CSV table of C-alpha atoms and ligand atoms in Angstrom, one decimal:
chain,number,residue,atom,x,y,z
A,4,MET,CA,141.7,79.4,91.9
A,5,LYS,CA,140.5,81.8,94.6
A,6,LYS,CA,136.8,81.7,95.5
A,7,TYR,CA,134.8,84.8,96.1
A,8,PRO,CA,133.0,84.8,99.4
A,9,VAL,CA,129.5,85.4,98.1
A,10,PRO,CA,127.3,87.1,100.8
A,11,THR,CA,124.4,84.9,101.9
A,12,GLN,CA,121.8,87.3,100.6
A,13,ILE,CA,123.3,87.3,97.1
A,14,GLN,CA,123.5,83.5,97.1
A,15,GLU,CA,119.8,83.4,98.0
A,16,PHE,CA,119.2,85.9,95.1
A,17,ALA,CA,121.2,83.7,92.8
A,18,SER,CA,119.3,80.6,93.7
A,19,PHE,CA,116.2,82.1,92.2
A,20,PHE,CA,118.1,82.1,88.9
A,21,SER,CA,119.6,78.6,89.2
A,22,ARG,CA,116.3,77.1,90.2
A,23,SER,CA,114.9,78.1,86.9
A,24,GLY,CA,117.9,77.0,84.9
A,25,PHE,CA,119.6,80.4,84.5
A,26,SER,CA,123.0,81.5,85.6
A,27,LEU,CA,123.9,84.7,87.5
A,28,TYR,CA,127.4,86.2,87.7
A,29,LEU,CA,128.9,89.1,89.6
A,30,VAL,CA,131.0,91.2,87.3
A,31,GLY,CA,132.7,94.6,87.1
A,32,GLY,CA,134.3,96.7,89.8
A,33,ALA,CA,133.2,94.7,92.8
A,34,ILE,CA,135.2,91.7,91.6
A,35,ARG,CA,138.2,93.6,90.3
A,36,ASP,CA,138.4,95.5,93.6
A,37,TRP,CA,138.0,92.3,95.7
A,38,ALA,CA,140.9,90.6,93.8
A,39,LEU,CA,143.0,93.7,94.7
A,40,GLY,CA,142.0,93.4,98.3
A,41,LEU,CA,139.9,96.6,98.1
A,42,HIS,CA,136.3,97.0,99.4
A,43,ASN,CA,133.6,97.6,96.8
A,44,ASP,CA,130.0,96.5,97.3
A,45,ASP,CA,128.7,98.3,94.2
A,46,TYR,CA,127.6,95.0,92.5
A,47,ASP,CA,126.9,94.6,88.9
A,48,PHE,CA,125.2,91.3,87.8
A,49,ALA,CA,125.2,89.5,84.5
A,50,THR,CA,122.8,86.7,83.5
A,51,ASP,CA,121.9,84.5,80.6
A,52,ALA,CA,118.2,85.2,81.3
A,53,THR,CA,116.6,87.8,79.1
A,54,PRO,CA,115.1,90.9,80.8
A,55,GLU,CA,111.6,89.4,80.2
A,56,GLU,CA,112.7,86.2,81.8
A,57,VAL,CA,114.2,88.0,84.8
A,58,MET,CA,110.8,89.8,85.2
A,59,THR,CA,109.1,86.4,85.5
A,60,LEU,CA,111.4,85.4,88.4
A,61,PHE,CA,110.7,88.3,90.8
A,62,LYS,CA,107.7,90.3,91.9
A,63,LYS,CA,109.4,93.7,91.7
A,64,VAL,CA,111.5,94.4,88.7
A,65,ILE,CA,112.1,97.9,87.3
A,66,PRO,CA,113.1,98.2,83.6
A,67,THR,CA,115.8,100.8,84.4
A,68,GLY,CA,117.9,100.3,81.2
A,69,ILE,CA,115.8,97.8,79.3
A,70,LYS,CA,117.2,98.9,75.9
A,71,HIS,CA,120.7,97.7,77.0
A,72,GLY,CA,119.3,94.7,78.8
A,73,THR,CA,119.5,96.2,82.3
A,74,VAL,CA,116.7,95.8,84.9
A,75,THR,CA,116.7,96.5,88.6
A,76,VAL,CA,115.4,93.8,90.8
A,77,ILE,CA,114.1,94.6,94.3
A,78,PHE,CA,114.7,91.5,96.4
A,79,LYS,CA,114.3,91.5,100.2
A,80,ARG,CA,114.4,95.3,100.2
A,81,GLN,CA,117.8,95.3,98.3
A,82,GLN,CA,118.2,96.6,94.8
A,83,TYR,CA,120.2,94.5,92.3
A,84,GLU,CA,121.2,95.7,88.9
A,85,VAL,CA,121.1,92.8,86.5
A,86,THR,CA,122.2,92.9,82.8
A,87,THR,CA,121.5,90.2,80.3
A,88,PHE,CA,124.7,88.8,78.6
A,89,ARG,CA,125.0,90.8,75.4
A,90,VAL,CA,127.2,91.8,72.5
A,91,ASP,CA,127.1,95.4,71.3
A,92,GLY,CA,126.4,96.5,67.8
A,93,ASP,CA,128.3,99.4,66.2
A,94,TYR,CA,128.7,102.6,68.0
A,95,ALA,CA,128.1,104.6,64.8
A,96,ASP,CA,128.0,107.9,66.6
A,97,SER,CA,130.5,107.0,69.3
A,98,ARG,CA,127.8,107.7,71.8
A,99,HIS,CA,125.7,104.6,72.4
A,100,PRO,CA,125.7,101.2,70.7
A,101,ASP,CA,123.2,101.4,67.9
A,102,SER,CA,121.9,98.1,69.0
A,103,VAL,CA,122.7,95.3,71.5
A,104,SER,CA,122.0,91.6,71.0
A,105,PHE,CA,121.4,89.4,73.9
A,106,VAL,CA,123.5,86.2,73.9
A,107,ARG,CA,123.5,83.1,76.1
A,108,SER,CA,127.2,82.7,76.7
A,109,LEU,CA,129.3,84.3,79.4
A,110,GLU,CA,132.3,84.1,77.1
A,111,GLN,CA,130.8,86.5,74.5
A,112,ASP,CA,129.6,88.9,77.2
A,113,LEU,CA,133.1,89.1,78.8
A,114,ALA,CA,134.7,89.6,75.4
A,115,ARG,CA,132.7,92.8,74.7
A,116,ARG,CA,134.0,94.4,77.9
A,117,ASP,CA,136.6,97.1,77.9
A,118,PHE,CA,139.7,95.9,79.9
A,119,THR,CA,141.0,92.6,81.0
A,120,ILE,CA,140.8,93.7,84.7
A,121,ASN,CA,137.1,94.4,84.1
A,122,ALA,CA,136.3,91.1,82.6
A,123,LEU,CA,136.4,88.9,85.7
A,124,ALA,CA,133.2,87.1,86.6
A,125,VAL,CA,132.2,85.2,89.7
A,126,ASN,CA,129.4,82.7,89.8
A,127,ALA,CA,127.0,84.3,92.2
A,128,PHE,CA,125.8,81.0,93.6
A,129,THR,CA,129.2,79.1,94.0
A,130,GLY,CA,131.7,81.9,94.1
A,131,ASP,CA,133.8,80.3,91.4
A,132,LEU,CA,135.9,82.8,89.4
A,133,THR,CA,136.1,82.9,85.6
A,134,ASP,CA,139.1,84.8,84.1
A,135,LEU,CA,139.2,84.3,80.3
A,136,HIS,CA,141.4,87.3,79.5
A,137,HIS,CA,144.2,87.0,82.1
A,138,GLY,CA,142.6,89.8,84.1
A,139,LEU,CA,144.2,88.5,87.4
A,140,GLU,CA,147.6,88.5,85.9
A,141,ASP,CA,147.2,92.1,84.8
A,142,LEU,CA,145.8,93.0,88.2
A,143,GLU,CA,148.9,91.5,89.8
A,144,ASN,CA,151.2,93.4,87.5
A,145,GLY,CA,149.2,96.7,87.7
A,146,ILE,CA,148.3,96.9,84.0
A,147,VAL,CA,145.3,98.3,82.2
A,148,ARG,CA,145.0,96.5,78.9
A,149,ALA,CA,142.2,96.5,76.3
A,150,ILE,CA,140.7,93.1,75.6
A,151,GLY,CA,141.7,91.9,72.1
A,152,ASN,CA,142.9,94.5,69.6
A,153,ALA,CA,143.2,97.8,71.4
A,154,GLY,CA,142.5,100.0,68.4
A,155,ASP,CA,139.3,98.1,67.5
A,156,ARG,CA,138.1,98.2,71.1
A,157,LEU,CA,138.7,101.9,71.5
A,158,LYS,CA,137.2,102.7,68.1
A,159,GLU,CA,134.0,100.9,69.1
A,160,ASP,CA,133.5,103.2,72.0
A,161,ALA,CA,135.9,106.1,72.4
A,162,LEU,CA,134.8,106.6,76.0
A,163,ARG,CA,137.0,103.6,76.9
A,164,ILE,CA,140.0,105.9,76.3
A,165,VAL,CA,138.9,108.1,79.2
A,166,ARG,CA,138.0,105.0,81.3
A,167,ALA,CA,141.5,103.7,80.8
A,168,CYS,CA,142.9,106.9,82.3
A,169,ARG,CA,140.4,106.6,85.1
A,170,PHE,CA,141.2,103.0,86.1
A,171,ALA,CA,145.0,103.5,85.8
A,172,GLY,CA,144.7,106.7,87.9
A,173,LYS,CA,142.5,105.3,90.5
A,174,LEU,CA,144.4,102.0,90.9
A,175,ASP,CA,147.9,103.6,90.3
A,176,PHE,CA,148.4,101.2,87.3
A,177,SER,CA,150.3,101.7,84.1
A,178,ILE,CA,148.6,101.4,80.7
A,179,GLU,CA,149.9,98.7,78.4
A,180,ALA,CA,151.9,100.0,75.4
A,181,ASP,CA,149.5,99.0,72.6
A,182,THR,CA,146.5,100.3,74.5
A,183,PHE,CA,148.3,103.6,75.2
A,184,GLU,CA,149.4,104.0,71.6
A,185,ALA,CA,145.8,103.4,70.4
A,186,MET,CA,144.5,105.9,73.0
A,187,LYS,CA,146.9,108.6,71.6
A,188,GLN,CA,145.8,107.9,68.0
A,189,LEU,CA,142.1,107.8,68.7
A,190,ALA,CA,141.8,110.6,71.2
A,191,PRO,CA,140.2,113.0,68.6
A,192,LYS,CA,137.3,110.5,68.4
A,193,LEU,CA,136.3,111.7,71.9
A,194,LYS,CA,134.8,114.8,70.3
A,195,ALA,CA,131.9,112.7,69.2
A,196,VAL,CA,131.1,111.3,72.7
A,197,SER,CA,128.2,112.9,74.5
A,198,GLY,CA,128.9,115.5,77.2
A,199,GLU,CA,126.9,113.5,79.8
A,200,ARG,CA,129.1,110.4,79.4
A,201,ILE,CA,132.3,112.4,79.7
A,202,HIS,CA,130.9,114.2,82.7
A,203,GLU,CA,130.1,110.9,84.5
A,204,GLU,CA,133.7,109.6,83.9
A,205,LEU,CA,135.2,112.9,85.2
A,206,ASN,CA,133.0,112.7,88.3
A,207,ARG,CA,134.3,109.2,89.0
A,208,MET,CA,137.9,110.4,88.5
A,209,LEU,CA,137.3,113.2,90.9
A,210,LEU,CA,136.0,110.8,93.4
A,211,SER,CA,139.3,108.9,93.5
A,212,LYS,CA,141.9,109.5,96.2
A,213,ARG,CA,144.3,111.3,93.8
A,214,PRO,CA,142.5,112.6,90.7
A,215,SER,CA,145.8,114.1,89.4
A,216,ARG,CA,147.0,110.7,88.2
A,217,ALA,CA,144.2,110.2,85.8
A,218,PHE,CA,144.5,113.8,84.6
A,219,GLU,CA,148.2,113.4,84.0
A,220,LEU,CA,147.5,110.3,81.9
A,221,MET,CA,144.8,112.3,80.0
A,222,HIS,CA,147.4,115.0,79.4
A,223,SER,CA,150.2,112.7,78.2
A,224,SER,CA,147.8,110.8,75.9
A,225,GLY,CA,146.4,113.9,74.3
A,226,VAL,CA,142.9,113.2,75.8
A,227,LEU,CA,143.0,116.4,77.9
A,228,ALA,CA,143.6,118.5,74.8
A,229,VAL,CA,140.4,117.2,73.2
A,230,LEU,CA,138.2,117.1,76.3
A,231,LEU,CA,139.3,120.1,78.3
A,232,PRO,CA,141.5,122.3,76.0
A,233,GLU,CA,141.1,125.1,78.5
A,234,LEU,CA,142.9,123.1,81.1
A,235,GLU,CA,145.5,121.7,78.7
A,236,ALA,CA,146.4,125.3,77.8
A,237,CYS,CA,147.7,125.6,81.4
A,238,ALA,CA,150.5,123.1,80.8
A,239,GLY,CA,153.9,124.6,80.9
A,240,VAL,CA,152.6,128.1,81.9
A,241,GLU,CA,155.2,129.0,84.6
A,242,GLN,CA,154.0,131.4,87.3
A,243,GLY,CA,157.2,132.5,89.1
A,244,GLY,CA,157.1,134.1,92.6
A,245,TYR,CA,156.2,131.7,95.4
A,246,HIS,CA,154.8,129.2,92.8
A,247,ILE,CA,157.1,126.4,92.0
A,248,HIS,CA,154.6,124.6,89.7
A,249,ASP,CA,153.2,125.5,86.3
A,250,VAL,CA,149.5,126.3,86.2
A,251,LEU,CA,148.3,122.8,85.2
A,252,THR,CA,150.3,121.0,87.9
A,253,HIS,CA,149.1,123.6,90.5
A,254,SER,CA,145.5,123.0,89.4
A,255,LEU,CA,145.8,119.2,89.7
A,256,LEU,CA,147.5,119.5,93.1
A,257,ALA,CA,144.7,121.7,94.3
A,258,CYS,CA,142.2,119.2,93.1
A,259,ASP,CA,144.1,116.4,94.9
A,260,ALA,CA,144.1,118.5,98.1
A,261,ALA,CA,140.3,119.0,97.7
A,262,ALA,CA,139.8,115.2,97.2
A,263,ARG,CA,142.1,114.4,100.2
A,264,SER,CA,140.1,116.6,102.5
A,265,ASN,CA,136.9,115.1,101.2
A,266,PHE,CA,135.5,118.4,100.0
A,267,SER,CA,132.4,118.3,97.8
A,268,MET,CA,132.5,117.6,94.0
A,269,ASN,CA,131.8,121.3,93.3
A,270,VAL,CA,134.9,122.3,95.3
A,271,ARG,CA,136.9,119.7,93.5
A,272,TYR,CA,135.8,121.0,90.1
A,273,ALA,CA,136.4,124.6,91.2
A,274,ALA,CA,139.9,123.6,92.3
A,275,LEU,CA,140.6,122.0,89.0
A,276,PHE,CA,139.3,125.0,87.0
A,277,HIS,CA,140.1,128.0,89.2
A,278,ASP,CA,143.2,129.2,87.4
A,279,MET,CA,142.4,128.4,83.8
A,280,GLY,CA,142.3,132.1,83.1
A,281,LYS,CA,146.0,132.5,83.9
A,282,PRO,CA,147.5,131.6,80.4
A,283,GLN,CA,145.4,134.4,78.8
A,284,THR,CA,146.1,137.0,81.5
A,285,ARG,CA,149.8,136.5,82.2
A,286,ALA,CA,151.8,139.7,81.8
A,287,GLY,CA,155.4,140.5,82.8
A,288,ASN,CA,158.5,138.4,82.6
A,289,PRO,CA,160.3,135.7,84.6
A,290,ASP,CA,162.9,138.1,86.0
A,291,GLU,CA,160.6,140.9,87.3
A,292,GLY,CA,157.7,138.5,87.9
A,293,TYR,CA,154.4,137.8,86.3
A,294,THR,CA,150.9,139.1,87.0
A,295,PHE,CA,147.6,137.4,86.2
A,296,TYR,CA,145.3,140.4,86.6
A,297,LYS,CA,141.6,139.5,86.9
A,298,HIS,CA,142.3,135.9,85.8
A,299,GLU,CA,139.5,134.7,88.0
A,300,PHE,CA,136.9,136.2,85.7
A,301,ILE,CA,138.5,134.5,82.6
A,302,SER,CA,138.6,131.2,84.6
A,303,GLU,CA,135.0,131.7,85.3
A,304,LYS,CA,134.1,132.3,81.7
A,305,LEU,CA,136.1,129.2,80.5
A,306,ALA,CA,134.6,127.0,83.2
A,307,ALA,CA,131.1,128.2,82.2
A,308,GLY,CA,131.8,126.9,78.7
A,309,ILE,CA,132.9,123.5,80.1
A,310,CYS,CA,129.9,123.2,82.4
A,311,GLU,CA,127.6,123.9,79.4
A,312,ARG,CA,129.4,121.4,77.2
A,313,LEU,CA,129.5,118.6,79.8
A,314,LYS,CA,125.9,119.2,80.8
A,315,PHE,CA,126.4,120.2,84.5
A,316,SER,CA,123.2,120.9,86.3
A,317,ARG,CA,122.4,124.6,86.7
A,318,ALA,CA,122.9,124.5,90.5
A,319,ASP,CA,126.3,122.8,90.3
A,320,SER,CA,127.5,125.1,87.5
A,321,ASP,CA,126.3,128.2,89.4
A,322,ARG,CA,128.2,127.1,92.6
A,323,ILE,CA,131.4,126.1,90.7
A,324,LEU,CA,131.4,129.5,88.9
A,325,LEU,CA,130.7,131.5,92.1
A,326,LEU,CA,133.6,129.7,93.8
A,327,ILE,CA,136.0,130.4,90.9
A,328,ARG,CA,135.0,134.1,90.6
A,329,ASN,CA,135.5,134.7,94.3
A,330,HIS,CA,138.7,132.6,94.9
A,331,MET,CA,141.0,135.7,95.0
A,332,PHE,CA,140.3,137.2,98.4
A,333,HIS,CA,143.1,138.2,100.7
A,334,TYR,CA,141.9,138.6,104.2
A,335,THR,CA,143.9,140.7,106.6
A,336,GLU,CA,143.0,141.4,110.3
A,337,ASP,CA,142.5,145.1,109.4
A,338,TRP,CA,139.3,144.4,107.4
A,339,THR,CA,136.5,146.5,108.9
A,340,ASP,CA,133.3,144.8,109.9
A,341,ALA,CA,131.7,146.5,106.9
A,342,ALA,CA,134.3,144.8,104.7
A,343,VAL,CA,133.5,141.4,106.2
A,344,ARG,CA,129.7,142.0,105.7
A,345,ARG,CA,130.4,143.0,102.1
A,346,PHE,CA,132.4,139.8,101.6
A,347,ILE,CA,129.5,137.7,103.0
A,348,LYS,CA,127.0,139.5,100.8
A,349,ARG,CA,129.1,138.9,97.7
A,350,VAL,CA,129.7,135.2,98.3
A,351,GLY,CA,126.4,134.4,100.0
A,352,VAL,CA,126.2,132.7,103.4
A,353,GLU,CA,125.4,129.3,101.9
A,354,ALA,CA,128.6,129.2,99.8
A,355,LEU,CA,131.1,130.4,102.4
A,356,ASP,CA,132.2,126.9,103.6
A,357,ASP,CA,132.8,125.8,100.0
A,358,LEU,CA,134.8,128.9,99.3
A,359,PHE,CA,137.0,128.4,102.4
A,360,ALA,CA,137.5,124.8,101.3
A,361,LEU,CA,138.6,125.9,97.9
A,362,HIS,CA,140.9,128.5,99.5
A,363,MET,CA,142.6,125.8,101.6
A,364,ALA,CA,143.0,123.4,98.7
A,365,ASP,CA,144.6,126.2,96.7
A,366,GLN,CA,146.9,127.1,99.5
A,367,GLU,CA,147.8,123.5,100.1
A,368,ALA,CA,148.8,123.1,96.5
A,369,ILE,CA,151.1,126.1,96.8
A,370,ALA,CA,152.6,125.4,100.2
A,371,GLY,CA,152.2,121.7,100.7
A,372,GLN,CA,149.9,122.0,103.7
A,373,CYS,CA,147.2,124.3,104.9
A,374,ASP,CA,144.4,124.5,107.4
A,375,ILE,CA,141.6,126.8,108.5
A,376,ARG,CA,144.1,128.9,110.5
A,377,THR,CA,145.3,130.6,107.3
A,378,LEU,CA,142.0,132.3,107.3
A,379,GLY,CA,142.8,134.1,110.5
A,380,SER,CA,139.9,135.5,112.4
A,381,LEU,CA,137.6,135.6,109.3
A,382,PRO,CA,135.5,132.6,110.1
A,383,GLN,CA,134.9,133.8,113.7
A,384,ARG,CA,134.0,137.3,112.6
A,385,ILE,CA,131.6,135.9,110.0
A,386,ASN,CA,129.9,133.8,112.7
A,387,ALA,CA,129.6,136.8,115.0
A,388,ILE,CA,128.0,138.9,112.2
A,389,ILE,CA,125.6,136.1,111.3
A,390,ALA,CA,124.7,135.6,115.0
A,391,ALA,CA,124.1,139.4,115.4
A,392,GLY,CA,121.4,139.1,112.7
A,393,ASN,CA,122.9,141.9,110.5
A,394,ALA,CA,121.3,142.4,107.2
A,395,LEU,CA,123.4,140.7,104.5
A,396,SER,CA,121.0,140.6,101.6
A,397,ILE,CA,118.0,142.7,100.3
A,398,LYS,CA,115.6,140.2,101.9
A,399,ASP,CA,117.1,141.0,105.3
A,400,LEU,CA,116.2,144.7,105.1
A,401,ALA,CA,113.6,146.1,107.5
A,402,ILE,CA,111.5,147.2,104.5
A,403,ASN,CA,110.6,145.6,101.2
A,404,GLY,CA,109.4,146.7,97.8
A,405,GLN,CA,105.8,146.7,98.9
A,406,ASP,CA,106.6,149.1,101.7
A,407,LEU,CA,108.3,151.4,99.2
A,408,ILE,CA,105.2,151.3,97.0
A,409,SER,CA,102.9,152.1,100.0
A,410,SER,CA,105.1,155.1,100.7
A,411,GLY,CA,104.5,156.5,97.2
A,412,ILE,CA,107.6,155.2,95.3
A,413,PRO,CA,106.2,153.6,92.1
A,414,ALA,CA,107.2,150.1,91.1
A,415,GLY,CA,109.7,150.1,88.2
A,416,PRO,CA,113.4,150.1,87.4
A,417,HIS,CA,114.2,152.5,90.3
A,418,MET,CA,113.0,150.1,92.8
A,419,GLY,CA,115.9,147.7,92.5
A,420,THR,CA,118.4,150.5,92.5
A,421,ILE,CA,116.9,151.9,95.7
A,422,LEU,CA,116.9,148.6,97.5
A,423,ALA,CA,120.5,147.9,96.5
A,424,ALA,CA,121.5,151.4,97.8
A,425,LEU,CA,119.7,150.7,101.1
A,426,LEU,CA,121.5,147.4,101.5
A,427,ASP,CA,124.8,149.2,100.8
A,428,GLU,CA,124.1,151.7,103.5
A,429,VAL,CA,123.1,149.0,106.0
A,430,LEU,CA,126.2,147.0,105.3
A,431,ASP,CA,128.2,150.0,106.4
A,432,ASN,CA,125.9,150.9,109.3
A,433,PRO,CA,123.8,148.0,110.5
A,434,GLU,CA,122.0,150.2,113.1
A,435,LYS,CA,120.3,152.0,110.2
A,436,ASN,CA,118.2,148.8,109.4
A,437,THR,CA,114.9,150.2,110.8
A,438,GLY,CA,111.8,150.9,108.8
A,439,ARG,CA,111.8,154.6,109.7
A,440,ILE,CA,115.4,155.3,108.7
A,441,LEU,CA,115.2,153.2,105.5
A,442,LEU,CA,112.0,154.9,104.3
A,443,GLN,CA,113.6,158.3,104.8
A,444,LEU,CA,116.8,157.2,102.9
A,445,ALA,CA,114.6,155.7,100.1
A,446,ARG,CA,112.8,158.9,99.5
A,447,ILE,CA,116.0,160.9,99.3
A,448,LYS,CA,117.4,158.3,96.8
A,449,TYR,CA,114.2,158.3,94.8
A,450,GLU,CA,114.2,162.1,94.5
A,451,ALA,CA,117.8,162.0,93.4
A,452,LEU,CA,117.1,159.4,90.8
A,453,ARG,CA,114.1,161.3,89.5
A,454,ASN,CA,116.1,164.5,89.1
A,455,GLY,CA,118.6,162.8,87.0
B,27,ATP,P1,133.5,101.3,89.3
B,27,ATP,O1,134.0,100.6,90.5
B,27,ATP,O2,134.1,102.6,89.0
B,27,ATP,O3,132.0,101.3,89.2
B,27,ATP,P2,133.3,99.3,87.2
B,27,ATP,O4,134.3,98.5,86.5
B,27,ATP,O5,132.2,98.7,87.9
B,27,ATP,O6,134.0,100.4,88.0
B,27,ATP,P3,131.2,100.5,85.5
B,27,ATP,O7,131.2,101.7,84.7
B,27,ATP,O8,130.3,100.4,86.7
B,27,ATP,O9,132.7,100.2,86.0
B,27,ATP,O10,130.9,99.2,84.6
B,27,ATP,C1,130.8,97.9,85.0
B,27,ATP,C2,131.4,96.9,84.0
B,27,ATP,O11,130.8,97.1,82.7
B,27,ATP,C3,132.9,97.2,83.7
B,27,ATP,O12,133.7,96.6,84.7
B,27,ATP,C4,133.1,96.7,82.3
B,27,ATP,O13,133.3,95.3,82.3
B,27,ATP,C5,131.8,97.0,81.7
B,27,ATP,N1,131.7,98.3,81.0
B,27,ATP,C6,131.3,99.5,81.4
B,27,ATP,N2,131.4,100.5,80.5
B,27,ATP,C7,131.9,99.9,79.4
B,27,ATP,C8,132.3,100.4,78.1
B,27,ATP,N3,132.1,101.7,77.8
B,27,ATP,N4,132.8,99.5,77.3
B,27,ATP,C9,133.0,98.2,77.6
B,27,ATP,N5,132.7,97.7,78.8
B,27,ATP,C10,132.2,98.5,79.7
B,28,MG,MG1,130.4,99.6,88.8
């Protein structure tokens, strides 16, 4: 059997365990990917030592996931995540195991893992491989197969249904028939899994080279309908015109394009969600063509619901929604400078690169290829406007609220309206951004507001 070439530093780390009569194994993705000839140095370790015993072996040990038997050891400035061999108790709420019990045998620990390809272990001292569930054979044949009875394993933790899609998608594997059947049957159980855990798996799907594969498996197994019904609703919605794909396929291709170009996670999510409003807004017919008037705002609303459900951070959710809301811009060379300034103001300088990235991913999904040139002179014109120091937001105005108060305009609801009107004026005429002119304009606006 093949031997894993254990890096010297890990061997040294392992020797601390063996010296005290414990064993240490490398498990999980790093071993699976090595067997496939792929690179992965995200090491997970498993040991027969209890967390307390691990703490006695090293000076610096952080109890990162002590409830589940995981500690992080700092050894020679490296961090190692070490989990005690365990078997899981029931997952009564399908969220977390109610309890875990530590065990001393590698066999028991490997048997509680999800898929055969994830149950390979390598002795971290000798490099010897243990493969009790024919994981190598499944790796060779490109199969994701639950360990033991598929139904039982997926019932224990429904998240494994999503993980099966993720691994099959990432590795371009097929899912073994019994496992796939059980996934279809048990997909509704995913409703009880926490948003955070689903979010983490989706993140990892989106990090793969072609996220669409995992999403297609989620679609065909009924998982997508449970987790992201808003996206599932796009399946089979034809668009006509220059679109050859239905809305779901287009969304997945846009997401692939974003992943291929290494655009950020927010751009990948925005690409996935940007057209979800199309099913609800479609009007017309296949002969005369369809319209999807204002679909971007419905997409935004639906995406907001997903971000909330899956516990996205406020910052990520805000950015994803902004990108979706603004994805329908059609630049032409006859845009005036004022129009370009208004565009920058609406999107915000800091989000422009992401919006262009989304635009390119969207175009690539339609036309098969795309680059920055489809944006024409827009990027250059934006750069010129930013370099010229033109005011693009209220904070760039030559006066602020305090100046207005000093000039006799009272603080209150009028203030915001006046500042917004001043910015409007300056976007059209940048040369008016001087204290004297703006104060004059502010007075006129204030009088008008007062008089009704
Ligand atoms: P990746 O390369 O994406 O990190 P991985 O296989 O290392 O893949 P992790 O989520 O890091 O995946 O989990 C490490 C190992 O722990 C898995 O290989 C698997 O053996 C086990 N595992 C993780 N989550 C589960 C789960 N929900 N049910 C059963 N076993 C799991
Ligand atoms: Mg891992």
